[in-house]
């Protein structure tokens, strides 16, 4: 079952009591896979409860799909989690985080024919091991590589076409990366293969002032920024409603503050007005 | 460059080495505000003349975002596992110490809930902390609590099983819940842990008072820390080794003359920490 085309939130244990008490109107709840890989205990109790009440998205942050090879032990742990909770969606990132050691960050890779083959091979392995289609998320990046010969959107679209995986469109990541690399976020979004998008992410970013200008950093510790809402509304107006997650992982706010962001997404989802499509748009 | 080699270079750069080959960045001149969506009107075939490549110094500052992210996220992950240690030394000291620990013990697996086993020994040998010789044991206690929190779920024994065990103590071997740990310290580790909880008031520690702790996840999913005496310690350790009730009780008495296991057995049973009973040989 795909996720419903409604707002969802990233789950924080601090909010568990509020969710139980309020039974909020949410399309789905998303959790980070790695937080539920212990043998037992309260995390599983919470996830069982959430699973019973909401559609569930499991979002991995440690598989390192853009690395040199896949960690088979980690893939096996993911398989156990998938089998136990049968989520409605599984997603991971176009990034790497392990190379002998685990760096706990989503790191960038050059986009080349070699890395395209490698990432496709890894996505194939994941989809085969889990017995399901996964979604792959576009990253926030702060540097570029001279080695890259394939634009990021094309790289993602190719992976999706070759492996059959879906895409997770993080509109904040698009805005952050495009700002940092002085490229057009509207063109990025117009070129993105929206037909394969199974979920949208919205989150907050930080701005750091450097002598040469502002750099944006994906931080998930604040409300979604206005220009990101603008781009999101344009995508929804063009392509129709899509499952939309509010991510707020650091400086976690009161549950009501998080829900206010989800309500803002709902308002956008409920008012899709198709505007004339650019000729090259993919939906 | 093969991808694996690129990753090796990138990883070395994160740890302070030179930037990997090919890293670059560009920026708009004049800089655009990130408060709005920048308008671009050019077709993809055209190059926006406002976009210029960054200098080497500027590229390094961009790369520093990754260096900072990795250092900060691992430091915070460590602090999340050892909140009491962080409270004892202060956030500023902890943040300065974490990179030194990270240099010698980076996580091998994305399963961070299993990371940090080397941290207590690191604290034991960290010269600036020589005045807090008990801090390593506080970290061991925090590790045990973390393990107890994530330990497997097991249904506990019905009360009648305990009656059966008591009726044939020479044959009964009780199985402890996987969350149960005992920790013996030369220092007042339980006192130190307790007085550095949120809201508690730190005070001077009793100097040469050894303490032992019983750590487990109870029926309410909480992970209390209970101080236990040498008899209880030896008794629970005996159960852990798979000894019969009688053998474990003898261990308790050897460690603490006159020790009776009834009290600690009741505690274990009440908290759901007894999950199996075998009668006879192992």
XYZ file of C-alpha atoms in Angstrom:
565
model
C 0.000 0.000 0.000
C 1.445 3.398 -0.884
C 1.335 6.107 1.773
C -1.804 8.281 1.665
C -1.471 11.659 -0.062
C -1.745 13.499 3.241
C 0.594 15.094 5.781
C 2.741 12.919 8.038
C 5.311 13.619 10.739
C 8.697 12.238 11.680
C 8.242 10.477 15.019
C 10.075 11.588 18.144
C 9.618 9.585 21.377
C 8.992 12.890 23.217
C 5.701 13.096 21.308
C 4.482 9.583 21.987
C 2.185 10.524 24.880
C 0.688 13.444 22.936
C 0.042 11.207 19.910
C -1.670 8.595 22.094
C -3.775 11.226 23.812
C -4.710 13.353 20.798
C -5.003 10.756 18.026
C -4.002 13.440 15.502
C -5.316 13.369 11.968
C -2.158 12.273 10.164
C -1.752 10.454 6.872
C 1.250 8.517 8.189
C 4.109 8.441 10.658
C 7.738 8.018 9.706
C 10.509 6.581 11.881
C 14.252 6.214 11.411
C 15.030 2.535 10.930
C 18.207 2.578 13.019
C 16.344 3.643 16.181
C 14.386 0.368 16.171
C 17.193 -2.119 15.693
C 17.615 -2.996 19.359
C 16.362 -6.416 20.437
C 13.403 -5.140 22.458
C 12.265 -2.585 24.972
C 10.243 0.643 24.825
C 11.177 1.614 21.238
C 9.419 -1.477 19.936
C 6.460 -0.953 22.240
C 6.041 2.556 20.789
C 6.468 1.416 17.207
C 3.930 -1.377 17.656
C 1.437 1.134 18.979
C 2.082 3.618 16.149
C 1.880 0.830 13.572
C -1.553 -0.130 14.865
C -2.897 3.422 14.544
C -1.216 4.911 11.456
C 0.217 4.010 8.071
C 3.968 3.665 8.624
C 7.004 4.807 6.694
C 10.413 3.453 7.672
C 13.240 5.762 6.651
C 16.811 4.476 6.771
C 19.712 6.764 7.580
C 22.572 4.253 7.817
C 22.563 1.988 4.755
C 25.184 4.037 2.869
C 23.764 3.278 -0.564
C 26.309 5.622 -2.136
C 29.216 3.776 -0.499
C 31.666 1.342 -2.078
C 29.691 -1.710 -0.962
C 26.533 -2.489 0.996
C 26.755 -3.570 4.626
C 25.070 -6.982 4.454
C 24.675 -7.214 8.226
C 22.843 -3.879 8.249
C 20.668 -4.956 5.346
C 19.783 -8.098 7.302
C 18.796 -5.955 10.318
C 16.589 -3.871 8.027
C 14.957 -7.011 6.687
C 14.071 -8.102 10.232
C 12.525 -4.687 10.907
C 10.551 -4.721 7.636
C 9.236 -8.210 8.262
C 8.182 -7.323 11.780
C 6.399 -4.024 11.050
C 5.386 -4.370 7.373
C 5.625 -0.630 6.705
C 3.785 1.033 3.844
C 6.986 2.614 2.579
C 10.748 2.222 2.904
C 13.152 4.951 1.867
C 16.872 5.726 1.989
C 19.248 8.396 0.709
C 21.436 9.033 -2.302
C 24.438 9.456 -0.017
C 27.084 7.481 1.836
C 27.784 7.312 5.557
C 30.106 4.324 6.033
C 33.513 3.493 4.623
C 35.022 1.106 7.141
C 33.776 3.410 9.882
C 30.321 4.923 10.338
C 30.343 8.723 10.094
C 26.713 9.406 11.131
C 26.143 11.906 8.308
C 24.776 11.832 4.759
C 27.825 12.467 2.605
C 27.953 13.346 -1.097
C 29.277 11.336 -4.028
C 30.358 12.292 -7.543
C 27.807 11.484 -10.233
C 29.621 9.365 -12.804
C 28.798 6.288 -14.915
C 30.712 4.217 -12.325
C 28.767 5.529 -9.327
C 25.508 5.236 -11.278
C 26.180 1.512 -11.836
C 27.225 1.102 -8.206
C 24.167 2.837 -6.723
C 21.846 0.925 -9.080
C 23.475 -2.305 -7.993
C 22.978 -1.359 -4.327
C 19.336 -0.364 -4.874
C 18.782 -3.695 -6.651
C 20.299 -5.536 -3.682
C 18.114 -3.639 -1.205
C 14.929 -4.191 -3.184
C 15.731 -7.856 -3.621
C 16.641 -8.397 0.040
C 13.579 -6.562 1.326
C 11.279 -7.938 -1.356
C 9.819 -4.511 -2.013
C 10.249 -1.280 -3.936
C 12.180 1.410 -2.119
C 12.243 5.186 -2.463
C 15.548 7.023 -2.921
C 15.890 10.581 -1.583
C 17.735 13.505 -3.171
C 20.436 14.905 -0.854
C 21.403 18.302 0.536
C 24.953 19.037 -0.590
C 27.573 21.674 0.187
C 30.263 20.940 -2.390
C 30.405 19.735 -6.001
C 32.892 17.421 -7.687
C 34.842 17.996 -10.850
C 34.408 14.252 -11.546
C 30.612 14.569 -11.784
C 29.450 14.318 -15.376
C 25.768 13.581 -14.755
C 23.417 16.222 -13.301
C 21.908 15.105 -9.986
C 18.314 15.046 -11.263
C 19.307 12.966 -14.260
C 21.288 10.652 -11.956
C 18.230 10.083 -9.756
C 15.867 9.687 -12.715
C 18.235 7.123 -14.255
C 18.456 5.116 -11.021
C 14.684 5.113 -10.789
C 14.308 3.997 -14.401
C 16.986 1.285 -14.223
C 16.076 -0.225 -10.855
C 12.366 0.515 -10.733
C 12.771 2.259 -7.374
C 10.621 5.232 -6.499
C 11.923 8.646 -5.537
C 11.560 10.633 -2.363
C 11.571 14.334 -3.213
C 12.945 16.444 -0.364
C 11.982 19.963 -1.384
C 14.113 21.499 1.365
C 17.125 19.570 0.080
C 16.413 20.879 -3.430
C 16.303 24.441 -2.136
C 19.405 24.023 0.039
C 21.508 22.390 -2.695
C 20.358 24.754 -5.434
C 21.067 27.782 -3.271
C 24.498 26.442 -2.341
C 25.424 25.653 -5.950
C 23.745 28.662 -7.541
C 21.382 26.610 -9.669
C 17.676 26.988 -10.337
C 15.471 24.977 -7.933
C 12.458 25.376 -10.239
C 14.373 23.769 -13.076
C 15.535 20.988 -10.743
C 11.915 20.337 -9.794
C 10.685 20.582 -13.373
C 13.253 17.975 -14.427
C 12.545 15.638 -11.479
C 10.617 12.540 -12.529
C 7.495 13.331 -10.508
C 5.664 10.238 -11.789
C 7.986 8.119 -9.634
C 7.747 10.248 -6.496
C 6.241 8.278 -3.620
C 6.756 10.835 -0.861
C 7.803 14.422 -0.245
C 9.951 15.621 2.665
C 9.823 19.132 4.100
C 12.183 20.261 6.858
C 13.942 23.315 8.192
C 17.454 24.445 7.325
C 20.084 26.639 8.963
C 21.865 29.535 7.301
C 25.560 30.102 7.937
C 27.128 33.382 6.917
C 30.416 32.916 5.099
C 32.491 35.811 3.744
C 31.424 34.898 0.204
C 27.729 34.633 1.010
C 25.200 32.532 2.876
C 25.433 28.771 2.827
C 22.353 26.757 3.740
C 22.666 23.651 5.891
C 20.079 20.897 6.168
C 19.465 20.832 9.915
C 15.872 19.678 10.644
C 15.792 21.892 13.718
C 13.378 24.668 12.747
C 10.154 25.339 10.809
C 10.091 24.846 7.040
C 11.342 28.045 5.386
C 9.006 30.214 3.309
C 10.733 29.703 -0.054
C 10.544 25.939 0.512
C 6.792 26.250 1.107
C 6.586 28.259 -2.125
C 8.359 25.564 -4.130
C 6.316 22.836 -2.447
C 3.033 24.570 -3.297
C 4.176 24.882 -6.910
C 4.971 21.150 -7.068
C 1.596 20.182 -5.574
C -0.286 22.600 -7.815
C 1.452 21.056 -10.817
C 1.392 17.379 -9.849
C -1.450 16.962 -7.355
C -1.383 15.797 -3.741
C 1.479 13.575 -2.516
C 2.325 12.058 0.898
C 4.216 14.852 2.649
C 6.406 14.477 5.711
C 7.372 17.223 8.150
C 10.864 16.448 9.495
C 11.946 18.062 12.751
C 14.697 15.970 14.341
C 16.725 18.449 16.418
C 15.583 21.000 18.999
C 12.357 19.010 18.912
C 9.384 21.354 19.473
C 6.112 20.883 21.306
C 3.832 18.480 19.467
C 1.414 21.311 18.631
C 4.174 23.215 16.829
C 4.967 20.171 14.718
C 1.272 19.647 13.989
C 0.953 23.281 12.892
C 3.544 22.541 10.195
C 1.618 19.425 9.187
C -1.572 21.510 8.984
C 0.203 23.984 6.739
C 1.120 21.097 4.433
C -2.485 19.883 4.540
C -3.722 23.299 3.427
C -1.436 23.094 0.410
C -2.471 19.498 -0.334
C -6.171 20.350 -0.105
C -5.947 23.244 -2.522
C -4.261 21.871 -5.607
C -4.800 24.228 -8.481
C -3.226 23.089 -11.649
C -1.256 25.855 -13.266
C 0.022 25.714 -16.847
C 2.803 23.151 -16.964
C 6.229 23.965 -18.305
C 6.705 22.080 -21.555
C 9.453 19.905 -20.114
C 7.773 19.113 -16.788
C 7.463 15.411 -16.064
C 3.951 15.314 -14.678
C 39.533 7.559 -9.533
C 37.687 4.425 -8.349
C 34.831 5.212 -5.987
C 36.407 3.386 -3.027
C 39.513 5.520 -3.371
C 37.412 8.672 -3.502
C 35.658 7.621 -0.277
C 39.003 6.933 1.413
C 40.221 10.405 0.454
C 36.976 12.052 1.559
C 37.029 10.233 4.893
C 40.654 11.224 5.507
C 39.722 14.829 4.725
C 36.895 14.676 7.268
C 39.474 13.708 9.881
C 41.570 16.749 9.026
C 43.466 15.597 5.925
C 43.686 17.420 2.606
C 40.519 17.825 0.549
C 39.839 14.968 -1.908
C 40.643 15.568 -5.564
C 37.994 17.381 -7.537
C 36.076 19.096 -4.731
C 34.764 22.417 -5.909
C 31.960 24.874 -5.316
C 30.481 27.897 -6.963
C 28.427 30.845 -5.882
C 26.323 33.699 -7.196
C 27.804 37.192 -7.387
C 26.352 39.228 -5.897
C 25.111 36.739 -3.295
C 21.350 36.148 -3.325
C 19.181 36.156 -0.243
C 18.108 32.695 0.921
C 14.823 34.241 2.087
C 13.276 33.940 -1.365
C 13.529 31.627 -4.341
C 16.187 33.093 -6.623
C 14.840 33.786 -10.106
C 16.773 32.179 -12.926
C 15.708 32.849 -16.477
C 18.406 31.143 -18.492
C 17.987 27.900 -20.386
C 20.124 24.995 -19.125
C 22.424 25.340 -22.131
C 23.444 28.805 -21.039
C 25.774 29.586 -18.195
C 24.602 32.252 -15.814
C 27.344 34.890 -15.843
C 26.563 35.623 -12.192
C 27.758 32.134 -11.195
C 31.460 32.072 -10.406
C 33.706 29.316 -9.071
C 34.729 29.498 -5.420
C 38.348 30.024 -4.403
C 40.254 27.196 -2.703
C 39.697 28.914 0.625
C 35.960 29.156 -0.013
C 35.792 25.494 -1.092
C 37.511 24.512 2.158
C 34.907 26.448 4.148
C 32.177 24.530 2.314
C 33.906 21.243 3.054
C 34.136 22.286 6.700
C 30.336 21.927 6.849
C 30.857 18.168 6.461
C 33.741 18.139 8.947
C 31.593 19.971 11.487
C 28.495 17.856 10.823
C 30.363 14.586 11.330
C 32.215 15.752 14.447
C 29.089 17.303 15.952
C 26.731 14.421 15.214
C 29.111 11.794 16.625
C 29.810 13.932 19.676
C 26.071 14.346 20.283
C 25.503 10.617 19.746
C 28.137 9.926 22.414
C 26.582 12.436 24.811
C 23.176 10.847 24.248
C 24.592 7.500 25.415
C 26.385 9.037 28.436
C 24.207 11.911 29.683
C 25.385 11.607 33.293
C 29.050 11.713 32.296
C 28.248 14.840 30.271
C 26.477 16.399 33.260
C 29.421 15.644 35.545
C 32.102 17.151 33.300
C 29.898 19.841 31.719
C 28.801 20.181 28.103
C 31.792 22.295 27.151
C 34.357 19.841 28.537
C 32.478 16.921 26.988
C 32.425 18.582 23.558
C 36.186 19.152 23.779
C 36.862 15.602 24.966
C 34.623 13.785 22.459
C 36.886 14.379 19.405
C 39.834 12.924 21.327
C 37.840 9.768 22.038
C 36.526 9.700 18.459
C 40.067 9.724 17.077
C 40.726 6.368 18.726
C 37.276 4.776 18.630
C 35.038 5.670 15.712
C 31.844 3.624 15.345
C 32.200 0.594 13.071
C 28.484 0.105 12.536
C 25.451 2.318 11.879
C 23.928 0.733 14.965
C 24.970 3.551 17.302
C 23.031 2.034 20.176
C 25.876 -0.497 20.403
C 28.659 2.088 20.170
C 30.689 3.461 23.072
C 31.851 0.299 24.828
C 35.413 1.700 24.882
C 34.367 4.994 26.446
C 34.592 3.952 30.136
C 38.190 2.731 29.684
C 38.987 5.955 27.824
C 37.673 7.969 30.786
C 39.737 5.835 33.206
C 42.883 6.776 31.345
C 42.116 10.393 30.398
C 44.625 12.494 32.384
C 42.441 15.633 32.785
C 39.896 13.445 34.612
C 42.385 11.951 37.086
C 40.555 13.726 39.915
C 37.337 11.840 39.047
C 38.548 8.210 39.144
C 34.964 6.968 39.557
C 33.721 8.501 36.294
C 34.638 5.435 34.214
C 32.372 3.309 36.392
C 29.552 5.846 36.010
C 29.992 5.381 32.247
C 29.886 1.581 32.713
C 26.650 2.022 34.613
C 25.238 4.148 31.780
C 26.285 1.494 29.234
C 24.481 -1.142 31.290
C 21.364 1.033 31.450
C 21.455 1.541 27.676
C 21.802 -2.195 27.103
C 18.949 -2.886 29.540
C 16.698 -0.370 27.755
C 17.163 -2.144 24.411
C 17.366 -5.726 25.740
C 15.046 -8.372 24.309
C 11.537 -8.708 25.702
C 10.823 -11.865 27.668
C 7.709 -12.904 29.597
C 8.439 -13.286 33.307
C 7.905 -16.395 35.403
C 4.543 -16.951 37.093
C 4.713 -16.718 40.927
C 4.168 -20.452 41.321
C 7.424 -21.132 39.463
C 9.305 -19.272 42.166
C 7.594 -21.426 44.801
C 8.695 -24.499 42.871
C 12.268 -23.170 42.699
C 12.372 -22.472 46.428
C 11.096 -25.968 47.222
C 14.109 -27.593 45.551
C 16.868 -24.974 45.745
C 19.568 -27.557 45.093
C 18.175 -28.265 41.622
C 16.557 -24.948 40.628
C 18.377 -22.724 38.151
C 16.653 -19.375 37.540
C 17.109 -17.553 34.242
C 17.456 -13.776 34.516
C 15.862 -11.335 32.093
C 18.413 -10.248 29.433
C 18.263 -6.695 30.796
C 19.692 -7.680 34.201
C 23.256 -6.589 34.971
C 25.228 -6.177 38.162
C 28.119 -3.763 38.363
C 30.677 -3.690 41.162
C 32.794 -0.609 41.692
C 35.625 0.414 44.000
C 33.833 3.765 44.124
C 30.462 5.090 45.220
C 29.163 4.687 41.677
C 25.458 4.544 42.505
C 25.692 7.653 44.676
C 27.634 9.481 41.947
C 25.100 8.467 39.308
C 22.122 9.448 41.461
C 23.425 12.866 42.485
C 24.024 13.783 38.853
C 20.490 13.142 37.673
C 18.503 16.144 36.377
C 17.277 18.102 39.375
C 19.646 16.412 41.862
C 22.287 18.334 43.787
C 25.874 17.179 43.360
C 27.855 16.858 46.593
C 31.278 15.507 47.527
C 31.457 11.751 47.082
C 32.274 9.444 49.972
C 35.935 8.647 49.307
C 36.588 4.939 49.688
C 33.099 3.513 49.685
C 32.737 0.670 47.201
C 29.230 0.288 45.784
C 27.516 -2.254 43.573
C 24.509 -1.676 41.339
C 21.663 -3.822 40.093
C 20.418 -2.613 36.721
C 17.397 -3.991 34.896
C 14.384 -2.946 32.855
C 11.319 -3.375 35.023
C 7.699 -4.187 34.230
C 6.941 -0.511 33.623
C 9.770 -0.309 31.065
C 11.845 1.848 33.388
C 15.531 1.181 34.049
C 16.137 1.899 37.743
C 19.552 1.675 39.368
C 19.515 -0.002 42.762
C 22.430 -0.181 45.141
C 23.007 -3.737 46.371
C 25.339 -5.194 48.974
C 28.148 -7.724 48.377
C 25.901 -10.705 49.201
C 23.234 -9.694 46.668
C 25.957 -8.978 44.137
C 27.516 -12.414 44.510
C 24.102 -14.111 44.488
C 22.928 -12.435 41.257
C 26.316 -13.042 39.649
C 25.882 -16.716 40.563
C 22.451 -16.827 38.919
C 23.999 -15.182 35.848
C 26.520 -18.001 35.681
C 23.698 -20.533 35.714
C 24.254 -21.793 39.251
C 21.501 -23.416 41.279
C 19.715 -21.335 43.905
C 21.641 -23.207 46.585
C 25.025 -22.576 44.970
C 24.230 -18.899 44.365
C 23.060 -18.506 47.964
C 26.354 -20.011 49.156
C 28.211 -17.457 47.020
C 26.138 -14.724 48.648
C 27.031 -15.970 52.132
C 30.704 -16.286 51.258
C 30.720 -12.655 50.143
C 28.607 -11.400 53.050
C 28.309 -13.612 56.129
C 24.689 -14.156 57.107
C 23.389 -13.048 53.718
C 19.885 -14.271 52.863
C 18.783 -14.188 49.204
C 15.046 -13.795 49.911
C 15.124 -9.991 49.631
C 16.915 -9.790 46.291
C 14.837 -12.683 44.916
C 11.665 -10.809 45.788
C 13.010 -7.694 44.101
C 13.895 -9.627 40.965
C 10.521 -11.370 40.855
C 8.526 -8.194 41.499
C 10.352 -6.348 38.743
C 9.825 -9.093 36.196
C 13.497 -10.025 36.054
C 13.062 -13.809 36.384
C 12.144 -15.336 33.058
C 13.019 -19.016 33.211
C 13.414 -21.979 35.560
C 15.305 -25.175 34.915
C 15.219 -27.985 37.436
C 18.251 -30.264 37.489
C 21.422 -30.164 35.420
C 22.150 -27.318 33.018
